[in-house]
CSV table of C-alpha atoms and ligand atoms in Angstrom, one decimal:
chain,number,residue,atom,x,y,z
M,771,UNK,CA,0.1,-0.4,0.2
M,772,UNK,CA,1.5,3.5,-0.9
M,773,UNK,CA,0.8,6.9,0.3
M,774,UNK,CA,1.0,8.2,-3.0
M,775,UNK,CA,1.1,7.1,-6.4
M,776,UNK,CA,2.3,9.7,-9.4
M,777,UNK,CA,1.1,8.3,-12.9
M,778,UNK,CA,2.7,8.2,-16.8
M,779,UNK,CA,5.2,11.0,-15.9
M,780,UNK,CA,7.9,11.9,-17.8
M,781,UNK,CA,11.3,12.6,-15.0
M,782,UNK,CA,13.9,15.3,-15.8
M,783,UNK,CA,16.3,12.8,-17.5
M,784,UNK,CA,13.6,12.1,-20.2
M,785,UNK,CA,12.5,8.8,-19.2
M,786,UNK,CA,8.2,8.9,-20.1
M,787,UNK,CA,5.3,6.9,-18.7
M,788,UNK,CA,7.3,6.4,-15.3
M,789,UNK,CA,5.4,5.9,-12.2
M,790,UNK,CA,6.1,7.0,-9.2
M,791,UNK,CA,5.2,5.8,-5.7
M,792,UNK,CA,5.7,7.5,-2.5
M,793,UNK,CA,5.9,5.3,1.0
M,794,UNK,CA,6.1,7.7,4.6
M,795,UNK,CA,7.1,10.8,2.6
M,796,UNK,CA,10.2,8.7,0.9
M,797,UNK,CA,9.4,7.7,-2.9
M,798,UNK,CA,9.3,4.2,-2.5
M,799,UNK,CA,9.8,2.8,-6.3
M,800,UNK,CA,10.0,4.9,-9.7
M,801,UNK,CA,9.2,3.0,-13.1
M,802,UNK,CA,6.7,2.0,-15.7
M,803,UNK,CA,4.0,0.5,-14.7
M,804,UNK,CA,3.8,-0.2,-10.5
M,805,UNK,CA,1.8,-2.6,-9.1
M,806,UNK,CA,-0.2,-1.7,-6.1
M,807,UNK,CA,-3.0,-0.4,-4.2
M,808,UNK,CA,-3.0,4.0,-2.9
M,809,UNK,CA,-4.1,6.2,-0.4
M,810,UNK,CA,-4.0,9.0,-3.7
M,811,UNK,CA,-3.5,8.8,-7.5
M,812,UNK,CA,-2.1,11.5,-9.8
M,813,UNK,CA,-2.4,11.5,-13.0
M,814,UNK,CA,0.3,12.8,-14.9
M,815,UNK,CA,-0.5,11.6,-18.6
M,816,UNK,CA,3.2,12.8,-20.0
M,817,UNK,CA,3.8,16.0,-18.2
M,818,UNK,CA,6.8,16.7,-16.3
M,819,UNK,CA,7.4,15.4,-12.4
M,820,UNK,CA,10.5,17.3,-11.7
M,821,UNK,CA,12.2,17.7,-8.1
M,822,UNK,CA,12.2,20.7,-6.4
M,823,UNK,CA,13.6,23.8,-7.6
M,824,UNK,CA,16.4,25.3,-5.0
M,825,UNK,CA,17.6,28.6,-5.2
M,826,UNK,CA,21.5,28.9,-4.2
M,827,UNK,CA,21.6,32.8,-3.7
M,828,UNK,CA,19.1,35.0,-2.3
M,829,UNK,CA,18.8,37.4,0.1
M,830,UNK,CA,15.9,36.8,2.1
M,831,UNK,CA,15.8,39.6,4.7
M,832,UNK,CA,16.1,42.3,2.0
M,833,UNK,CA,13.2,40.6,0.2
M,834,UNK,CA,9.5,41.9,-1.0
M,835,UNK,CA,10.9,45.8,0.9
M,836,UNK,CA,10.7,47.6,-3.0
M,837,UNK,CA,10.1,51.4,-2.5
M,838,UNK,CA,11.2,51.2,1.7
M,839,UNK,CA,12.5,54.1,2.4
M,840,UNK,CA,12.4,54.8,-1.7
M,841,UNK,CA,13.4,54.0,-5.0
M,842,UNK,CA,16.4,53.2,-6.6
M,843,UNK,CA,17.0,55.6,-9.3
M,844,UNK,CA,20.1,55.2,-10.6
M,845,UNK,CA,19.3,51.0,-10.7
M,846,UNK,CA,22.9,50.7,-9.5
M,847,UNK,CA,24.3,47.9,-7.7
M,848,UNK,CA,25.6,50.7,-5.7
M,849,UNK,CA,23.0,52.4,-5.2
M,850,UNK,CA,21.1,49.8,-3.8
M,851,UNK,CA,24.0,49.0,-1.4
M,852,UNK,CA,23.7,52.6,-0.4
M,853,UNK,CA,20.0,52.3,-0.3
M,854,UNK,CA,19.7,49.2,2.2
M,855,UNK,CA,22.0,51.3,4.8
M,856,UNK,CA,18.9,53.7,4.8
M,857,UNK,CA,16.4,50.5,5.3
M,858,UNK,CA,18.7,48.5,7.5
M,859,UNK,CA,18.4,50.7,11.0
M,860,UNK,CA,14.9,50.7,11.3
M,861,UNK,CA,14.2,47.4,10.6
M,862,UNK,CA,12.2,45.1,13.2
M,863,UNK,CA,12.3,41.8,13.7
M,864,UNK,CA,8.6,41.1,13.0
M,865,UNK,CA,8.8,42.8,9.6
M,866,UNK,CA,11.5,40.9,9.1
M,867,UNK,CA,9.8,37.7,9.1
M,868,UNK,CA,6.3,38.8,7.6
M,869,UNK,CA,7.7,39.5,4.3
M,870,UNK,CA,10.3,36.2,4.9
M,871,UNK,CA,7.0,34.1,5.0
M,872,UNK,CA,5.2,36.1,2.7
M,873,UNK,CA,7.6,35.3,-0.5
M,874,UNK,CA,8.7,31.5,1.2
M,875,UNK,CA,4.5,31.2,0.0
M,876,UNK,CA,5.6,32.8,-3.4
M,877,UNK,CA,8.0,30.5,-3.4
M,878,UNK,CA,6.6,27.1,-2.4
M,879,UNK,CA,3.6,27.8,-5.4
M,880,UNK,CA,6.3,27.8,-8.0
M,881,UNK,CA,7.2,23.8,-6.8
M,882,UNK,CA,10.8,26.2,-5.2
M,883,UNK,CA,11.6,23.6,-1.8
M,884,UNK,CA,14.9,24.8,-1.0
M,885,UNK,CA,16.8,28.8,-0.5
M,886,UNK,CA,20.2,29.4,0.4
M,887,UNK,CA,19.7,33.5,1.3
M,888,UNK,CA,22.6,35.5,2.4
M,889,UNK,CA,21.6,37.5,5.9
M,890,UNK,CA,23.8,40.6,6.1
M,891,UNK,CA,25.8,41.3,9.4
M,892,UNK,CA,27.0,44.9,9.0
M,893,UNK,CA,23.9,45.9,11.4
M,894,UNK,CA,25.8,44.8,14.2
M,895,UNK,CA,22.2,44.4,16.1
M,896,UNK,CA,21.9,41.5,14.0
M,897,UNK,CA,18.5,41.4,13.8
M,898,UNK,CA,18.2,40.2,10.5
M,899,UNK,CA,20.3,37.1,12.0
M,900,UNK,CA,17.8,36.7,14.2
M,901,UNK,CA,15.2,37.0,11.9
M,902,UNK,CA,15.7,34.3,9.9
M,903,UNK,CA,17.1,31.9,12.6
M,904,UNK,CA,13.4,32.4,13.0
M,905,UNK,CA,11.9,32.0,9.7
M,906,UNK,CA,13.8,29.1,9.7
M,907,UNK,CA,12.5,27.3,11.9
M,908,UNK,CA,9.5,28.1,10.8
M,909,UNK,CA,9.3,26.9,7.5
M,910,UNK,CA,11.2,24.2,7.6
M,911,UNK,CA,8.3,21.5,7.4
M,912,UNK,CA,7.1,22.8,3.4
M,913,UNK,CA,10.8,24.7,2.7
M,914,UNK,CA,14.6,24.0,3.7
M,915,UNK,CA,16.5,27.4,4.6
M,916,UNK,CA,20.3,27.3,4.3
M,917,UNK,CA,21.5,30.3,5.4
M,918,UNK,CA,25.2,32.3,5.0
M,919,UNK,CA,26.9,35.4,7.2
M,920,UNK,CA,27.7,38.3,5.4
M,921,UNK,CA,29.3,41.2,5.5
M,922,UNK,CA,27.1,43.2,2.6
M,923,UNK,CA,29.8,46.2,3.6
M,924,UNK,CA,33.0,44.7,3.4
M,925,UNK,CA,34.5,42.1,6.3
M,926,UNK,CA,37.5,44.9,6.8
M,927,UNK,CA,35.5,47.9,5.7
M,928,UNK,CA,32.8,48.0,8.1
M,929,UNK,CA,34.7,48.2,11.9
M,930,UNK,CA,32.3,46.2,13.4
M,931,UNK,CA,31.2,43.7,11.0
M,932,UNK,CA,34.6,41.2,11.7
M,933,UNK,CA,33.4,40.5,15.5
M,934,UNK,CA,29.1,40.6,13.9
M,935,UNK,CA,30.2,38.1,11.4
M,936,UNK,CA,31.2,35.3,14.1
M,937,UNK,CA,29.0,35.9,16.5
M,938,UNK,CA,25.7,35.2,13.7
M,939,UNK,CA,28.0,32.1,13.4
M,940,UNK,CA,27.4,31.3,16.8
M,941,UNK,CA,24.0,32.1,16.9
M,942,UNK,CA,23.6,29.2,14.2
M,943,UNK,CA,24.1,31.1,10.6
M,944,UNK,CA,25.6,28.1,8.7
M,945,UNK,CA,28.0,29.1,6.3
M,946,UNK,CA,30.3,31.9,6.2
M,947,UNK,CA,30.0,34.7,3.0
M,948,UNK,CA,32.5,37.6,2.3
M,949,UNK,CA,32.3,40.0,-0.5
M,950,UNK,CA,36.5,41.0,-1.0
M,951,UNK,CA,35.7,43.3,-4.3
M,952,UNK,CA,34.0,45.4,-1.6
M,953,UNK,CA,36.5,46.2,0.4
M,954,UNK,CA,39.2,49.8,0.3
M,955,UNK,CA,41.8,47.8,-1.7
M,956,UNK,CA,42.8,44.3,-3.6
M,957,UNK,CA,44.6,43.0,-1.4
M,958,UNK,CA,41.9,43.5,1.7
M,959,UNK,CA,39.6,42.1,-1.1
M,960,UNK,CA,42.3,38.7,-1.0
M,961,UNK,CA,43.3,39.3,2.5
M,962,UNK,CA,39.5,38.8,3.5
M,963,UNK,CA,39.1,36.4,1.4
M,964,UNK,CA,41.9,34.0,3.1
M,965,UNK,CA,40.5,35.1,6.9
M,966,UNK,CA,37.1,34.1,6.4
M,967,UNK,CA,38.6,30.6,4.2
M,968,UNK,CA,40.7,30.1,8.0
M,969,UNK,CA,37.4,30.2,10.0
M,970,UNK,CA,35.3,27.6,7.8
M,971,UNK,CA,37.8,25.5,7.9
M,972,UNK,CA,38.4,26.2,11.5
M,973,UNK,CA,34.8,25.4,12.6
M,974,UNK,CA,34.1,22.8,9.6
M,975,UNK,CA,31.7,25.2,7.6
M,976,UNK,CA,31.1,25.5,3.6
M,977,UNK,CA,31.3,29.2,2.3
M,978,UNK,CA,29.8,30.9,-0.5
M,979,UNK,CA,31.2,34.6,-1.6
M,980,UNK,CA,30.3,37.1,-3.1
M,981,UNK,CA,33.0,37.3,-5.5
M,982,UNK,CA,34.2,39.9,-8.0
M,983,UNK,CA,30.5,41.2,-8.7
M,984,UNK,CA,31.3,43.6,-10.9
M,985,UNK,CA,32.9,44.5,-14.7
M,986,UNK,CA,36.6,45.2,-13.7
M,987,UNK,CA,38.9,42.9,-16.0
M,988,UNK,CA,41.6,42.7,-13.6
M,989,UNK,CA,39.7,42.1,-10.7
M,990,UNK,CA,41.2,38.8,-9.0
M,991,UNK,CA,39.6,37.5,-5.9
M,992,UNK,CA,38.4,34.3,-7.8
M,993,UNK,CA,41.5,33.8,-8.2
M,994,UNK,CA,42.7,33.8,-4.6
M,995,UNK,CA,38.9,32.1,-4.0
M,996,UNK,CA,40.0,28.7,-5.7
M,997,UNK,CA,43.8,29.5,-3.9
M,998,UNK,CA,42.5,29.1,-0.1
M,999,UNK,CA,40.1,26.6,-0.7
M,1000,UNK,CA,43.1,23.9,-2.1
M,1001,UNK,CA,45.3,25.6,0.7
M,1002,UNK,CA,42.6,25.2,3.8
M,1003,UNK,CA,41.2,21.8,2.3
M,1004,UNK,CA,37.8,22.9,1.5
M,1005,UNK,CA,37.7,20.7,-2.1
M,1006,UNK,CA,33.8,21.0,-2.3
M,1007,UNK,CA,32.9,23.0,0.4
M,1008,UNK,CA,32.9,26.7,-1.5
M,1009,UNK,CA,30.5,28.3,-4.1
M,1010,UNK,CA,31.7,31.5,-5.8
M,1011,UNK,CA,28.8,34.3,-6.1
M,1012,UNK,CA,28.5,35.8,-9.2
M,1013,UNK,CA,32.0,36.5,-10.8
M,1014,UNK,CA,30.7,38.0,-13.3
M,1015,UNK,CA,34.3,40.2,-13.8
M,1016,UNK,CA,34.8,37.0,-15.6
M,1017,UNK,CA,32.9,38.2,-18.0
M,1018,UNK,CA,35.3,40.5,-19.3
M,1019,UNK,CA,39.0,39.4,-18.1
M,1020,UNK,CA,41.0,38.5,-21.3
M,1021,UNK,CA,40.5,35.1,-22.3
M,1022,UNK,CA,44.5,34.4,-22.1
M,1023,UNK,CA,44.1,34.6,-18.4
M,1024,UNK,CA,40.3,33.1,-18.3
M,1025,UNK,CA,42.5,30.3,-20.3
M,1026,UNK,CA,44.4,29.9,-16.3
M,1027,UNK,CA,42.2,30.7,-14.2
M,1028,UNK,CA,39.3,28.0,-15.4
M,1029,UNK,CA,41.8,24.4,-15.0
M,1030,UNK,CA,42.3,26.4,-11.4
M,1031,UNK,CA,38.5,26.6,-10.3
M,1032,UNK,CA,37.9,23.4,-11.6
M,1033,UNK,CA,40.5,21.8,-9.5
M,1034,UNK,CA,39.9,23.7,-6.1
M,1035,UNK,CA,36.8,22.5,-6.7
M,1036,UNK,CA,34.9,25.0,-5.8
M,1037,UNK,CA,31.4,25.5,-7.2
M,1038,UNK,CA,29.8,28.0,-9.4
M,1039,UNK,CA,27.2,30.6,-8.7
M,1040,UNK,CA,25.7,33.3,-12.0
M,1041,UNK,CA,22.5,34.7,-10.8
M,1042,UNK,CA,21.2,35.8,-14.3
M,1043,UNK,CA,18.6,38.0,-13.6
M,1044,UNK,CA,20.1,40.4,-11.8
M,1045,UNK,CA,23.4,40.8,-13.0
M,1046,UNK,CA,22.1,41.4,-17.2
M,1047,UNK,CA,20.1,44.6,-14.6
M,1048,UNK,CA,23.2,45.7,-12.6
M,1049,UNK,CA,26.7,44.4,-14.8
M,1050,UNK,CA,27.6,46.9,-18.2
M,1051,UNK,CA,26.3,50.0,-16.3
M,1052,UNK,CA,29.8,51.6,-16.7
M,1053,UNK,CA,29.9,51.0,-20.7
M,1054,UNK,CA,28.0,53.4,-23.5
M,1055,UNK,CA,27.3,51.3,-26.2
M,1056,UNK,CA,28.5,48.1,-26.9
M,1057,UNK,CA,27.0,47.4,-22.9
M,1058,UNK,CA,28.8,44.1,-21.8
M,1059,UNK,CA,26.2,41.8,-20.7
M,1060,UNK,CA,28.1,41.2,-17.1
M,1061,UNK,CA,27.3,37.4,-16.6
M,1062,UNK,CA,29.9,34.6,-16.1
M,1063,UNK,CA,31.4,32.6,-18.5
M,1064,UNK,CA,28.4,30.1,-17.7
M,1065,UNK,CA,29.1,27.2,-20.8
M,1066,UNK,CA,32.5,27.5,-20.2
M,1067,UNK,CA,32.2,26.4,-17.2
M,1068,UNK,CA,30.2,23.5,-17.5
M,1069,UNK,CA,32.7,22.2,-19.9
M,1070,UNK,CA,35.2,22.3,-17.1
M,1071,UNK,CA,32.8,20.3,-14.7
M,1072,UNK,CA,32.8,23.0,-12.6
M,1073,UNK,CA,29.7,23.0,-10.6
M,1074,UNK,CA,27.4,25.7,-12.0
M,1075,UNK,CA,24.3,26.7,-10.0
M,1076,UNK,CA,21.9,29.5,-11.3
M,1077,UNK,CA,20.2,31.9,-8.5
M,1078,UNK,CA,17.8,34.8,-8.5
M,1079,UNK,CA,20.0,37.0,-5.9
M,1080,UNK,CA,16.9,38.8,-5.4
M,1081,UNK,CA,12.9,39.7,-5.5
M,1082,UNK,CA,11.0,43.1,-5.4
M,1083,UNK,CA,14.5,45.6,-3.4
M,1084,UNK,CA,16.2,47.8,-3.3
M,1085,UNK,CA,18.4,45.8,-6.0
M,1086,UNK,CA,16.0,44.6,-8.7
M,1087,UNK,CA,12.8,46.3,-8.5
M,1088,UNK,CA,11.3,42.2,-10.6
M,1089,UNK,CA,11.0,38.8,-9.9
M,1090,UNK,CA,8.8,36.2,-8.8
M,1091,UNK,CA,9.7,33.4,-7.4
M,1092,UNK,CA,10.8,31.0,-10.1
M,1093,UNK,CA,13.8,29.6,-11.3
M,1094,UNK,CA,12.6,28.4,-14.5
M,1095,UNK,CA,12.7,32.9,-15.1
M,1096,UNK,CA,16.5,32.5,-14.4
M,1097,UNK,CA,16.9,29.4,-16.5
M,1098,UNK,CA,15.1,30.9,-19.2
M,1099,UNK,CA,17.5,33.9,-19.2
M,1100,UNK,CA,20.7,32.1,-18.4
M,1101,UNK,CA,19.1,30.5,-22.1
M,1102,UNK,CA,19.2,34.2,-23.7
M,1103,UNK,CA,22.1,35.7,-21.5
M,1104,UNK,CA,24.9,32.7,-22.7
M,1105,UNK,CA,23.1,31.7,-26.0
M,1106,UNK,CA,22.8,28.1,-24.6
M,1107,UNK,CA,20.2,27.9,-27.1
M,1108,UNK,CA,20.9,23.7,-27.7
M,1109,UNK,CA,18.5,21.0,-26.4
M,1110,UNK,CA,21.9,19.4,-24.4
M,1111,UNK,CA,22.1,23.6,-23.4
M,1112,UNK,CA,18.7,23.2,-21.9
M,1113,UNK,CA,18.5,20.7,-20.5
M,1114,UNK,CA,22.4,21.8,-18.4
M,1115,UNK,CA,20.4,25.0,-17.7
M,1116,UNK,CA,17.4,23.2,-15.9
M,1117,UNK,CA,19.9,20.8,-14.0
M,1118,UNK,CA,21.5,24.3,-12.9
M,1119,UNK,CA,18.4,25.3,-11.1
M,1120,UNK,CA,17.8,22.1,-9.7
M,1121,UNK,CA,19.9,18.6,-9.1
M,1122,UNK,CA,23.0,20.6,-9.8
M,1123,UNK,CA,22.2,23.8,-6.9
M,1124,UNK,CA,21.3,20.9,-4.5
M,1125,UNK,CA,24.8,19.6,-4.7
M,1126,UNK,CA,26.3,23.0,-4.1
M,1127,UNK,CA,23.5,23.0,-0.8
M,1128,UNK,CA,24.5,19.8,0.7
M,1129,UNK,CA,21.2,19.3,0.5
M,1130,UNK,CA,19.8,15.3,2.2
M,1131,UNK,CA,17.9,13.2,-0.3
M,1132,UNK,CA,17.4,15.8,-2.5
M,1133,UNK,CA,16.3,14.1,-6.1
M,1134,UNK,CA,13.7,11.4,-7.7
M,1135,UNK,CA,15.7,7.8,-7.3
M,1136,UNK,CA,14.2,5.6,-4.9
M,1137,UNK,CA,14.6,6.3,-1.0
M,1138,UNK,CA,14.4,10.0,-1.7
M,1139,UNK,CA,12.6,12.6,-0.3
M,1140,UNK,CA,9.0,12.5,-1.9
M,1141,UNK,CA,9.1,16.4,-3.0
M,1142,UNK,CA,8.0,17.0,-5.9
M,1143,UNK,CA,6.5,19.0,-8.7
M,1144,UNK,CA,4.4,18.4,-11.6
M,1145,UNK,CA,4.9,20.7,-14.6
M,1146,UNK,CA,2.2,22.1,-16.7
M,1147,UNK,CA,5.2,21.1,-19.9
M,1148,UNK,CA,6.2,17.3,-22.1
M,1149,UNK,CA,9.1,18.4,-20.4
M,1150,UNK,CA,12.7,20.6,-19.3
M,1151,UNK,CA,13.1,22.0,-22.2
M,1152,UNK,CA,9.8,23.3,-22.8
M,1153,UNK,CA,9.5,23.7,-19.1
M,1154,UNK,CA,12.4,26.5,-19.1
M,1155,UNK,CA,10.5,27.8,-22.6
M,1156,UNK,CA,7.0,28.1,-21.8
M,1157,UNK,CA,8.0,28.6,-17.5
M,1158,UNK,CA,4.3,26.9,-17.0
M,1159,UNK,CA,2.6,26.4,-14.2
M,1160,UNK,CA,3.3,24.4,-11.4
M,1161,UNK,CA,-0.3,21.5,-10.8
M,1162,UNK,CA,1.0,20.0,-8.2
M,1163,UNK,CA,4.2,20.7,-5.1
M,1164,UNK,CA,4.3,18.0,-3.4
M,1165,UNK,CA,6.8,18.0,-0.4
M,1166,UNK,CA,7.3,15.1,2.2
M,1167,UNK,CA,4.7,12.8,-0.1
M,1168,UNK,CA,2.0,16.1,0.7
M,1169,UNK,CA,0.9,18.0,-1.7
M,1170,UNK,CA,0.5,21.8,-0.7
M,1171,UNK,CA,0.3,23.3,-3.4
M,1172,UNK,CA,-2.0,23.4,-6.5
M,1173,UNK,CA,-2.3,26.1,-9.9
M,1174,UNK,CA,-4.9,24.9,-12.2
M,1175,UNK,CA,-3.5,24.2,-15.5
M,1176,UNK,CA,-4.1,27.3,-17.8
M,1177,UNK,CA,-6.0,27.2,-20.7
M,1178,UNK,CA,-7.6,30.2,-23.3
M,1179,UNK,CA,-11.2,30.4,-24.6
M,1180,UNK,CA,-11.3,31.4,-28.0
M,1181,UNK,CA,-14.0,33.2,-29.4
M,1182,UNK,CA,-13.0,32.7,-33.2
M,1183,UNK,CA,-15.2,31.2,-36.0
M,1184,UNK,CA,-13.5,28.1,-37.5
M,1185,UNK,CA,-11.1,27.6,-34.7
M,1186,UNK,CA,-10.7,25.8,-31.8
M,1187,UNK,CA,-12.6,26.9,-28.4
M,1188,UNK,CA,-9.3,26.6,-26.2
M,1189,UNK,CA,-6.1,27.4,-26.1
M,1190,UNK,CA,-3.1,25.2,-23.7
M,1191,UNK,CA,0.6,26.7,-24.1
M,1192,UNK,CA,2.0,23.1,-23.6
M,1193,UNK,CA,-0.1,22.0,-26.9
M,1194,UNK,CA,2.2,24.2,-29.1
M,1195,UNK,CA,5.5,22.1,-28.2
M,1196,UNK,CA,7.3,21.2,-31.2
M,1197,UNK,CA,7.8,17.4,-32.4
M,1198,UNK,CA,10.9,16.0,-32.4
M,1199,UNK,CA,12.8,18.7,-31.0
M,1200,UNK,CA,13.9,17.7,-27.8
N,1701,ZN,ZN1,23.4,38.0,-3.6
């Protein structure tokens, strides 16, 4: 007897007509034509069932604060940081919790069930850390939230950041963050990378740094992060977020940097939506895209997970909580348009990020947590094209969110009465 049986699903790896059986919150079997009784059955009828979406880079302390205390007029990263600096002293724990939980509702409705959020620890009150630690507990039944101690104003540049970051780790924030390109000098940036990697090694923690989020072709903190990863034996525990300077770097230098990154076992977390918005701001025309070198990294075997970074906050007025928006932007910004490319980008918003976060029991294999999303799309390439409705979002075998299929009614003589966008999937093109 199963608790839930999903019939006729297409899986992200392309297998079709697969049944997925669930017992006690775990996947019991994945194969065609599973025999047995089930308390509940869902007919997936040729539609995609995926493990949940994972966002490995987010700022849950800032989300949904757009317009507080005013809008970002220049639209730049630096005005965003200044604006957040104005808002920060007025933040209350209650307001932070309310915004974060409300955002998690939206995330769940989009099948996004795991988020790594940076927590700004620049304000020594640490009200942000206090609030998000509480949110982590509150949402734990339906969403895995990981927290990074993030010195937004610089680890050395802001006088109280060093002590506040350590304090946040003592409170239970589990990952060491950083922002070397925002320190006063390149040397201070390099020093901060070393100190933060040492701190992570001493405490047995993971590292995830905002790293070289600039258009400066001479920024070198990615190299330093890779080297310190090896030096402190942190292989497999370090991620560099953004890495946008790599877009503008000299190709010869990058041909040396990529193998160093691969050798160090570090992961890369680009954020296509926000980086397309923020980078290239000092250019006239042509304007650089400013997104890091995703296809080259994938070719080198560097793990790549794509993040949202922001949803409606001082840095980014857009965002929907939908990781398929992120993958959709990545297809365009990186010109990764082939079927294989799209499959790789779908992995970058699901399995790759789950691995980078070290999520336990993630996936669609027997024994994994029964966490899944049923989409109104035929396969992963169609999912990225359509960013379709999430018909069912399942956590530990229970449906926690549902959306009706999208269908439009037509009133055109001689034409069909309804249009289902998923019906337009091309034949032999996935
Ligand atoms: Zn960020």
